[in-house]
CSV table of C-alpha atoms in Angstrom, one decimal:
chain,number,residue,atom,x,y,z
A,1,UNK,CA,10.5,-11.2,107.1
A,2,UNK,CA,8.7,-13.9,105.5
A,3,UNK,CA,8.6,-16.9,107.9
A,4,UNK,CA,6.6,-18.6,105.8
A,5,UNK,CA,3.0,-18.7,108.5
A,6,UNK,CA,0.1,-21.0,107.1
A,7,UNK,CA,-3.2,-20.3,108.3
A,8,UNK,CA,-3.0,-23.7,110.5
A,9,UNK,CA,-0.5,-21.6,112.7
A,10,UNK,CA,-2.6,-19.0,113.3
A,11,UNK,CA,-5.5,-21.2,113.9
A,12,UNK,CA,-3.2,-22.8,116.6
A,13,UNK,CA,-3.0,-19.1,118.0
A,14,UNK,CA,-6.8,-18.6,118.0
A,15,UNK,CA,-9.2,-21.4,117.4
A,16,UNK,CA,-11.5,-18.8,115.4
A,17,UNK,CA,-11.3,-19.8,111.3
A,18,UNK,CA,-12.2,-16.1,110.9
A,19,UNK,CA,-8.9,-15.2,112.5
A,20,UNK,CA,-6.6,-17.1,111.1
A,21,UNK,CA,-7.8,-16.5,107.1
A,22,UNK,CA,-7.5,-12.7,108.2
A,23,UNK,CA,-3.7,-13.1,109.4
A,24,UNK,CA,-2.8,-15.0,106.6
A,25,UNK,CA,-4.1,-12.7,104.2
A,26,UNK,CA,-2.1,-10.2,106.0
A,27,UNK,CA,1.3,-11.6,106.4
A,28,UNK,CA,3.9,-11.9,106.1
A,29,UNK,CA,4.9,-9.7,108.6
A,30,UNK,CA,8.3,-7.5,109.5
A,31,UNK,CA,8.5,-8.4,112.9
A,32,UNK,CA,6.8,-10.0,116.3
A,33,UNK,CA,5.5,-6.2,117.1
A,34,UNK,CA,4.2,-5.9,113.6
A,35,UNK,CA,2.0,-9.5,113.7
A,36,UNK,CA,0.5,-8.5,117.1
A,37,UNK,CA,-0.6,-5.1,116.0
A,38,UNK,CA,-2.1,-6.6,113.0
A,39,UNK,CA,-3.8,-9.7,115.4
A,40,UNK,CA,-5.1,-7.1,117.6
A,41,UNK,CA,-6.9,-5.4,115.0
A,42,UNK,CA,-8.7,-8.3,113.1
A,43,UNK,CA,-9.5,-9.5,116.5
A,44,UNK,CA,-11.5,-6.5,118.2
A,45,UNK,CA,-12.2,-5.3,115.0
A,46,UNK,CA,-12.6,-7.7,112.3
A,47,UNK,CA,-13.6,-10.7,113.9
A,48,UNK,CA,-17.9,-11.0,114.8
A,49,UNK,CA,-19.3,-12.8,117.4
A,50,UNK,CA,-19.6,-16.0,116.0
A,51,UNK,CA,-15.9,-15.6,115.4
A,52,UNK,CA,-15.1,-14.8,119.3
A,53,UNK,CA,-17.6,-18.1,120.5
A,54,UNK,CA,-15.6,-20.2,117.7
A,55,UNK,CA,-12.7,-19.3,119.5
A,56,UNK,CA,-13.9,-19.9,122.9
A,57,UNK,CA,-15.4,-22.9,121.7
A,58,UNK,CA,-11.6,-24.8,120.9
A,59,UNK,CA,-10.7,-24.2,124.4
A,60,UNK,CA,-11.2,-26.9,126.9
A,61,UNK,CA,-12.2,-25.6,130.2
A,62,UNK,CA,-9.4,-25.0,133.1
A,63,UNK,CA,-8.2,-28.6,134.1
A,64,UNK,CA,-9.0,-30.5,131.2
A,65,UNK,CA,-5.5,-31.5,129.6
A,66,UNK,CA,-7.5,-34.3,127.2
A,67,UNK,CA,-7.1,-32.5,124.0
A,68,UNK,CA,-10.4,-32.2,122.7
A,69,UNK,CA,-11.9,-29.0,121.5
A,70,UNK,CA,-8.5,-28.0,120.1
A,71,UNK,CA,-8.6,-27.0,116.4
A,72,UNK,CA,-4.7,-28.4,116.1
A,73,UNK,CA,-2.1,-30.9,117.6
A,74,UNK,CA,0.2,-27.3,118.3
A,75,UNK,CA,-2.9,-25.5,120.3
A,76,UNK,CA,-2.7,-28.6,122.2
A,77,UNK,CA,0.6,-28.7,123.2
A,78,UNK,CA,0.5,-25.3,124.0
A,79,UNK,CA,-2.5,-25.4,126.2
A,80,UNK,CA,-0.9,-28.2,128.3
A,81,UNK,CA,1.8,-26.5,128.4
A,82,UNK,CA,0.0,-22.8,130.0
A,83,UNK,CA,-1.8,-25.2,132.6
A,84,UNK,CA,0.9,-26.6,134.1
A,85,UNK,CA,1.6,-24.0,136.9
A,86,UNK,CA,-2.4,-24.4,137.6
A,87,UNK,CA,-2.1,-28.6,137.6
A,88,UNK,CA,1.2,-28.6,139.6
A,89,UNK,CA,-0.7,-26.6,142.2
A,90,UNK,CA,-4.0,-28.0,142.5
A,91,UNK,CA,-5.4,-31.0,145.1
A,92,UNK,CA,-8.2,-33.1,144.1
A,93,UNK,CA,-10.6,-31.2,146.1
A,94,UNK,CA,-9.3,-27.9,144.3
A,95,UNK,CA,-9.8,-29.9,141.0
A,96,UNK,CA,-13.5,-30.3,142.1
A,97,UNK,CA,-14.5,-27.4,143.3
A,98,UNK,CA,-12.9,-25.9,139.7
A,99,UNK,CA,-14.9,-28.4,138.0
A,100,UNK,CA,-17.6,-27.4,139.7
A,101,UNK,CA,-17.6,-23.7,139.1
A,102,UNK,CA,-16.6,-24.1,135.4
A,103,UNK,CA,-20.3,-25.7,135.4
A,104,UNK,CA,-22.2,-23.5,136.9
A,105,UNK,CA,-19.8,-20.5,134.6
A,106,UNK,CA,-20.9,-22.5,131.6
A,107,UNK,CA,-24.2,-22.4,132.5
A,108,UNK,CA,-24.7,-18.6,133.1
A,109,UNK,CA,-23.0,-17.6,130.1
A,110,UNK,CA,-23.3,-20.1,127.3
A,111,UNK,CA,-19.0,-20.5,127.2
A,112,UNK,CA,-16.1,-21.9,128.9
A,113,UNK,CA,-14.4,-19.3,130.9
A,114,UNK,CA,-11.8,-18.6,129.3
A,115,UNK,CA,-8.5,-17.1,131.2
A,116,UNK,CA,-4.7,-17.0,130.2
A,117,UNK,CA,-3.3,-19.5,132.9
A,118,UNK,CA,0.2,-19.1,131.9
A,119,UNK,CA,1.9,-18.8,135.5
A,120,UNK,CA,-1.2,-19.1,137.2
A,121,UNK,CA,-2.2,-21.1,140.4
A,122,UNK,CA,-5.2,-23.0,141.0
A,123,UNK,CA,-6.3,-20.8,144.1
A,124,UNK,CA,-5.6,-17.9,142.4
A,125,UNK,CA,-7.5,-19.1,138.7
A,126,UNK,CA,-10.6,-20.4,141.2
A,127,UNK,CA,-10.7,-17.0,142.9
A,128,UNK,CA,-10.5,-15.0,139.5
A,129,UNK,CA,-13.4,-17.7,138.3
A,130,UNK,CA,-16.0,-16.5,141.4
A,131,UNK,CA,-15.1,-12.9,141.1
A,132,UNK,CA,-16.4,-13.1,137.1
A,133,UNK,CA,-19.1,-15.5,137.5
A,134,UNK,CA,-21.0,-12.3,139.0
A,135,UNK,CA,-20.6,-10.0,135.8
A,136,UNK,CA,-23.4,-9.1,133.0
A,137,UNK,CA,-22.7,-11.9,130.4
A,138,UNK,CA,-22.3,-8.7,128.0
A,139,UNK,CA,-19.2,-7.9,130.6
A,140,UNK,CA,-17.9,-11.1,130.9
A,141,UNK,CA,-17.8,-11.8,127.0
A,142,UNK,CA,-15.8,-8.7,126.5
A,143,UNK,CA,-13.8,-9.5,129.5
A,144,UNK,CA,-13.3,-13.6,127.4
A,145,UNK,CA,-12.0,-11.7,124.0
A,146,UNK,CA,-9.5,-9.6,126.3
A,147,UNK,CA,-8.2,-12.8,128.3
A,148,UNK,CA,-8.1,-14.4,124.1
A,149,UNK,CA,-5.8,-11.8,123.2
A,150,UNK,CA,-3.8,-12.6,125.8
A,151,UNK,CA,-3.6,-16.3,125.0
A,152,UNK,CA,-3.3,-15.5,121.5
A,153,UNK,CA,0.0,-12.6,121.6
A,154,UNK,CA,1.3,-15.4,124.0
A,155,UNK,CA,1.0,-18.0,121.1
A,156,UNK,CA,2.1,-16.1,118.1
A,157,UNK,CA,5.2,-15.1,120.6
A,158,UNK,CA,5.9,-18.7,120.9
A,159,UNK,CA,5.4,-19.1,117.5
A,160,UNK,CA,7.5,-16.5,115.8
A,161,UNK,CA,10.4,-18.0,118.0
A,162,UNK,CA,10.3,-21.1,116.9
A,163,UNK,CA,10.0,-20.2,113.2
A,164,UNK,CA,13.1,-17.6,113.4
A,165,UNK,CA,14.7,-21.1,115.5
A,166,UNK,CA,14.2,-22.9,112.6
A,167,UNK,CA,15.2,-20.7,110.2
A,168,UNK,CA,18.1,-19.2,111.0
A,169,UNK,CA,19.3,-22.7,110.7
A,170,UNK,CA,20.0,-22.3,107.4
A,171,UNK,CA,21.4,-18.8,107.6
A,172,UNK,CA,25.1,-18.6,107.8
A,173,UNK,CA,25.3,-15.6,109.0
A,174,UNK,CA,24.9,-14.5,112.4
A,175,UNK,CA,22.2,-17.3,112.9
A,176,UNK,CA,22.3,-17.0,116.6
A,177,UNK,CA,21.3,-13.2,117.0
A,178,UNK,CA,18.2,-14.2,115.1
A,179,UNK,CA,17.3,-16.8,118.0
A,180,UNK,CA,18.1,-14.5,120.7
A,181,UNK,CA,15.9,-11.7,119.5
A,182,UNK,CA,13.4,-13.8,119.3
A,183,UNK,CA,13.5,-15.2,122.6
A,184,UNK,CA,14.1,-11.3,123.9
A,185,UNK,CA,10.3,-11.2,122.3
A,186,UNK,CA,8.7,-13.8,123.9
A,187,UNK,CA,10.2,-12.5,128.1
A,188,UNK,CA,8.4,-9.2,126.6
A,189,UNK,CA,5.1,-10.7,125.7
A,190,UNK,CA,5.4,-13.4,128.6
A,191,UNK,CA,5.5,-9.9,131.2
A,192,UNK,CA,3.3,-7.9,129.4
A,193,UNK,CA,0.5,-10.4,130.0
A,194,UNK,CA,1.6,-11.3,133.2
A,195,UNK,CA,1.0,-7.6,134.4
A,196,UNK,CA,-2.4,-7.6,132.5
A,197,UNK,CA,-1.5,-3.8,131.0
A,198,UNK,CA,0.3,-2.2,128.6
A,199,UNK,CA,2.9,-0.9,130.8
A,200,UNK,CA,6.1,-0.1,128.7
A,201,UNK,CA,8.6,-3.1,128.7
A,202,UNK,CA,12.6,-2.7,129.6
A,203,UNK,CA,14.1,-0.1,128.4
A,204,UNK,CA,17.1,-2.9,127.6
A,205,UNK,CA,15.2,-4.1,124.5
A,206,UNK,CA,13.3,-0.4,123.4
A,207,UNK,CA,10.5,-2.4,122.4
A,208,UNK,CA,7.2,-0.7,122.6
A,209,UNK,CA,3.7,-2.6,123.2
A,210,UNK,CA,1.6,0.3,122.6
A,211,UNK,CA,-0.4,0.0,119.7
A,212,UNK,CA,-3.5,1.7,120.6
A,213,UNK,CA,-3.9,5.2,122.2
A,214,UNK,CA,-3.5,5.3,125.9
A,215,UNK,CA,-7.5,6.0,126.5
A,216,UNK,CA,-10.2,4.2,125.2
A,217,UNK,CA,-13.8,3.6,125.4
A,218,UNK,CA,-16.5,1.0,123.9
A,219,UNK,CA,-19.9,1.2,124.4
A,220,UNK,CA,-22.1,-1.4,125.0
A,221,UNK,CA,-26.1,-1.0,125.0
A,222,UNK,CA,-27.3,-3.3,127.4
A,223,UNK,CA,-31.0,-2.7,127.0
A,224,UNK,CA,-30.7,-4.2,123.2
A,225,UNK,CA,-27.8,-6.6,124.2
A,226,UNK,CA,-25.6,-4.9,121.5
A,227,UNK,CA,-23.2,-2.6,120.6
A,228,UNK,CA,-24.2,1.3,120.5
A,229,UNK,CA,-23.0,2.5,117.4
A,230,UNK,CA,-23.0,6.2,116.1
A,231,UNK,CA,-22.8,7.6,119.4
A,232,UNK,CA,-20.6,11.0,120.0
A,233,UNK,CA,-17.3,11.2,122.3
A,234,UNK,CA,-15.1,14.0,123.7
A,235,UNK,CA,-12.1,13.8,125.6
A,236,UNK,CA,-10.7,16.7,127.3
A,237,UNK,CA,-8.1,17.1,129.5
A,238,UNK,CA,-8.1,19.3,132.8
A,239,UNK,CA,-5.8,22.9,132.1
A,240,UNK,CA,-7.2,25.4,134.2
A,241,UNK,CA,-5.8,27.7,136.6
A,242,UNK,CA,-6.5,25.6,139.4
A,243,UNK,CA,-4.6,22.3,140.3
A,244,UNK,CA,-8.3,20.3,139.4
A,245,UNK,CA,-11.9,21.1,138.7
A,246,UNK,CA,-13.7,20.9,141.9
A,247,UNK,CA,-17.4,19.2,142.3
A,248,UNK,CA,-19.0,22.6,142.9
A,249,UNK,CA,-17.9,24.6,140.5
A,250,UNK,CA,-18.8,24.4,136.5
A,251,UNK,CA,-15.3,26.2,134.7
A,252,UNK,CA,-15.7,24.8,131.0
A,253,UNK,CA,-13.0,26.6,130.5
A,254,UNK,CA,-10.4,25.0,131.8
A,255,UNK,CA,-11.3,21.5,129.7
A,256,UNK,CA,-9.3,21.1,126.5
A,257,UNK,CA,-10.3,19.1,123.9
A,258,UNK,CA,-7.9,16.4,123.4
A,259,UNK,CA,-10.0,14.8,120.4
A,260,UNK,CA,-13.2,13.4,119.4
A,261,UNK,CA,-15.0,10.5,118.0
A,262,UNK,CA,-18.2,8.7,116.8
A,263,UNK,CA,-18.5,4.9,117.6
A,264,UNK,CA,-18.5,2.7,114.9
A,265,UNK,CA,-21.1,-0.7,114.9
A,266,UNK,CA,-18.9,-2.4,117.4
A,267,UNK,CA,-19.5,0.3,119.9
A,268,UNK,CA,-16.1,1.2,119.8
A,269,UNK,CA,-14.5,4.8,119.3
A,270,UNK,CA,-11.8,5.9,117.1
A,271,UNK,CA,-8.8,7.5,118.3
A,272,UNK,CA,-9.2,9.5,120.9
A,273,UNK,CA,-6.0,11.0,121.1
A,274,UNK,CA,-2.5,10.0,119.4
A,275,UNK,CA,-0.8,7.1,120.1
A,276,UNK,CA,2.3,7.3,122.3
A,277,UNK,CA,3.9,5.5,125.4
A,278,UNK,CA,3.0,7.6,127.8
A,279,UNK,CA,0.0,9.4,128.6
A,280,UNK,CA,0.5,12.9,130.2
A,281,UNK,CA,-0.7,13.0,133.8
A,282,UNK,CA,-3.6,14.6,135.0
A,283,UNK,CA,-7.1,15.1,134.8
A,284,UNK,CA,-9.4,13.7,131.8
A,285,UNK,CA,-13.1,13.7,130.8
A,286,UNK,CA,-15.0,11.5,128.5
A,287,UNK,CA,-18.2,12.6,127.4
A,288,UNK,CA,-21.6,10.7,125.3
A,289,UNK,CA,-23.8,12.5,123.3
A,290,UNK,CA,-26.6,9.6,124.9
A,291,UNK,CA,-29.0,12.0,124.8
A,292,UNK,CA,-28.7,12.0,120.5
A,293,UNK,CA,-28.5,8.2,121.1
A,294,UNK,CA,-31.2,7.5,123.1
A,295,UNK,CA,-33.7,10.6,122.6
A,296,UNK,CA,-36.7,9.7,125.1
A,297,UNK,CA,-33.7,8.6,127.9
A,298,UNK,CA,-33.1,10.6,130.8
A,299,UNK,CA,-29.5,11.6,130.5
A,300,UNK,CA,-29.2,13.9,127.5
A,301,UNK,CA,-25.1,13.3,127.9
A,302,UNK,CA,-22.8,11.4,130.4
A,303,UNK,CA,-19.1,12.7,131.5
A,304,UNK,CA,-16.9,10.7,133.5
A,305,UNK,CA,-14.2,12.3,134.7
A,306,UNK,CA,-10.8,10.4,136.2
A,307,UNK,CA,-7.7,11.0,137.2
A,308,UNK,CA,-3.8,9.8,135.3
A,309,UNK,CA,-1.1,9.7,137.8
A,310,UNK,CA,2.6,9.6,137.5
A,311,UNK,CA,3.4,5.7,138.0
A,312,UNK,CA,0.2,5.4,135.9
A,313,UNK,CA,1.2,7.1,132.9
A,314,UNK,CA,2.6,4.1,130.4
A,315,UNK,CA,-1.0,1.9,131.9
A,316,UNK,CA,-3.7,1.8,129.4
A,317,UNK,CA,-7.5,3.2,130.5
A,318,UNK,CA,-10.0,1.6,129.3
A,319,UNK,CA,-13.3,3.4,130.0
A,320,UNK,CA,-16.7,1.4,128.5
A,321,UNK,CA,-20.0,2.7,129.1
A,322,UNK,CA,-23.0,0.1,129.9
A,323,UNK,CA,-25.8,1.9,128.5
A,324,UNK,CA,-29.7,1.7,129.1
A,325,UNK,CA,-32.5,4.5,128.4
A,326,UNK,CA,-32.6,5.3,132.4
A,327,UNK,CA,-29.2,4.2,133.2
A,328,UNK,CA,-25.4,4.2,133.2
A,329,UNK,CA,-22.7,2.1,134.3
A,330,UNK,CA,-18.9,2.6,133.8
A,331,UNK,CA,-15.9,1.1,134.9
A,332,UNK,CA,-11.9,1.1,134.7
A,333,UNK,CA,-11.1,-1.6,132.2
A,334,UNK,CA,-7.7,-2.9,131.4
């Protein structure tokens, strides 16, 4: 469906020009599902650095409802608009003390910390701000393009409704159903961010937010303060005869290959394994070839192995690995 998107609208979704030149080139799109698998995609993919701090850059930092630093009189709107639950529960001394941090945040990392305050409190924004301020700035500006993504499905949700609003004005027929699926769009977006994963949404609308397999990995070389590209990854899944692999005993055996990979210059793997809505539970490993990667380190290859459970399956894992020539540092991502 041709809605007839500018490249001003996307730019209102994400302040980065880089961005919204890639989504225009792309559109028009099909559906809602359809522009956020393609957003997602120029984002983490397309997009460079200078693209992400552009981005950051049009966003005033939490509090600030003045205006400035926003690329368009929409982003504007909309920004008031996702602060309001934070400014309807802050006090003056709160105000401060965010004020205050979002200095001393600034100051670390070089950007405005950046978090999708839709529905958020003040207390709980604050508290988020303190627990991030102690990442690696490479951590915390991968963790700023994830909250971006966020802000920016939130946005094109918002504006795909109002473009199918004013449309189907001029449709005779069944104008209203055009409305109502796209507000059935936006409750889906709204929840998926508001649970920060990509749990499957009601099974009322069938709507699937997967777009990505279940298990990824990016890896990050922290001595260079760059991406590690060309680096080797396995993922296998546990299958032996026993319930799990146990810390004392080596069975290769009962591993089986799920798929395989080779990091491209953004650090990031391919697929992994297929895309579907939910993972099968049970025990995985990811393995580096670090030793290929970093010859003279001392790991020759890294495995981390972790565990899928039931009420976990439709949750997307997330696995990067912080990389240096006599070190290693992993974590579960969202």
């Amino acid at each position: 469906m041709d809605l007839g998107f500018k490249e001003i609208d996307f730019l209102a979704c994400c302040g980065s020009t880089q961005f919204s030149e890639e989504m225009f080139s792309a559109s028009p799109f099909p559906s809602l599902e359809s522009t956020i698998e393609t957003a997602r995609n120029i984002w983490f993919n397309k997009v460079d650095v200078n693209g992400w701090l552009e981005a950051y850059a049009a966003h005033p930092q939490i509090g600030d409802t003045s205006g400035r630093n926003r690329k368009t009189e929409t982003s504007a709107q909309w920004s008031k608009g996702e602060q309001s639950t934070a400014l309807s529960t802050a006090t003056d001394s709160m105000l401060q003390e965010l004020l205050d941090w979002n200095h001393r945040y600034r100051e670390k990392f070089g950007f405005v910390f950046l978090i999708c305050a839709s529905g958020r409190s003040t207390p709980a924004i604050l508290a988020e701000l303190k627990t991030r301020y102690t990442s690696r700035p490479i951590v915390e500006f991968e963790t700023a393009a994830k909250e971006q993504m966020k802000i920016t499905e939130l946005r094109l949700a918002k504006l795909y409704a109002a473009k199918v609003d004013v449309t189907s004005a001029s449709i005779s027929q069944n104008p209203i159903s055009l409305k109502t699926k796209a507000e059935d769009r936006v409750s889906i977006i709204g929840a998926h961010i508001t649970a920060g994963s990509e749990a499957h949404v009601s099974k009322s609308h069938q709507v699937s937010v997967r777009t990505k397999p279940p298990i990824t990995t990016h890896v990050l070389d922290v001595s260079r303060g760059s991406p590690a590209a060309g680096i080797e990854v396995h993922l296998q899944k546990w299958n032996g005869e026993k319930p799990r692999p146990m810390f004392n005993e080596l069975d290769s055996n009962g591993w089986v290959v799920q798929g395989s990979s080779i990091t491209d210059t953004d650090g990031r793997s391919g697929h992994l394994m297929n895309v579907v809505n939910d993972v099968d539970p049970g025990i995985y490993r990811i393995s580096f070839n670090t030793g290929k990667y970093v010859s003279a380190g001392f790991f020759p290859y890294v495995s981390i192995v972790f565990e899928i459970k039931e009420n976990q399956k439709s949750q997307h894992f997330h696995v990067p690995l912080l990389l240096s020539p006599f070190s290693f540092t992993t974590y579960r991502g969202s």
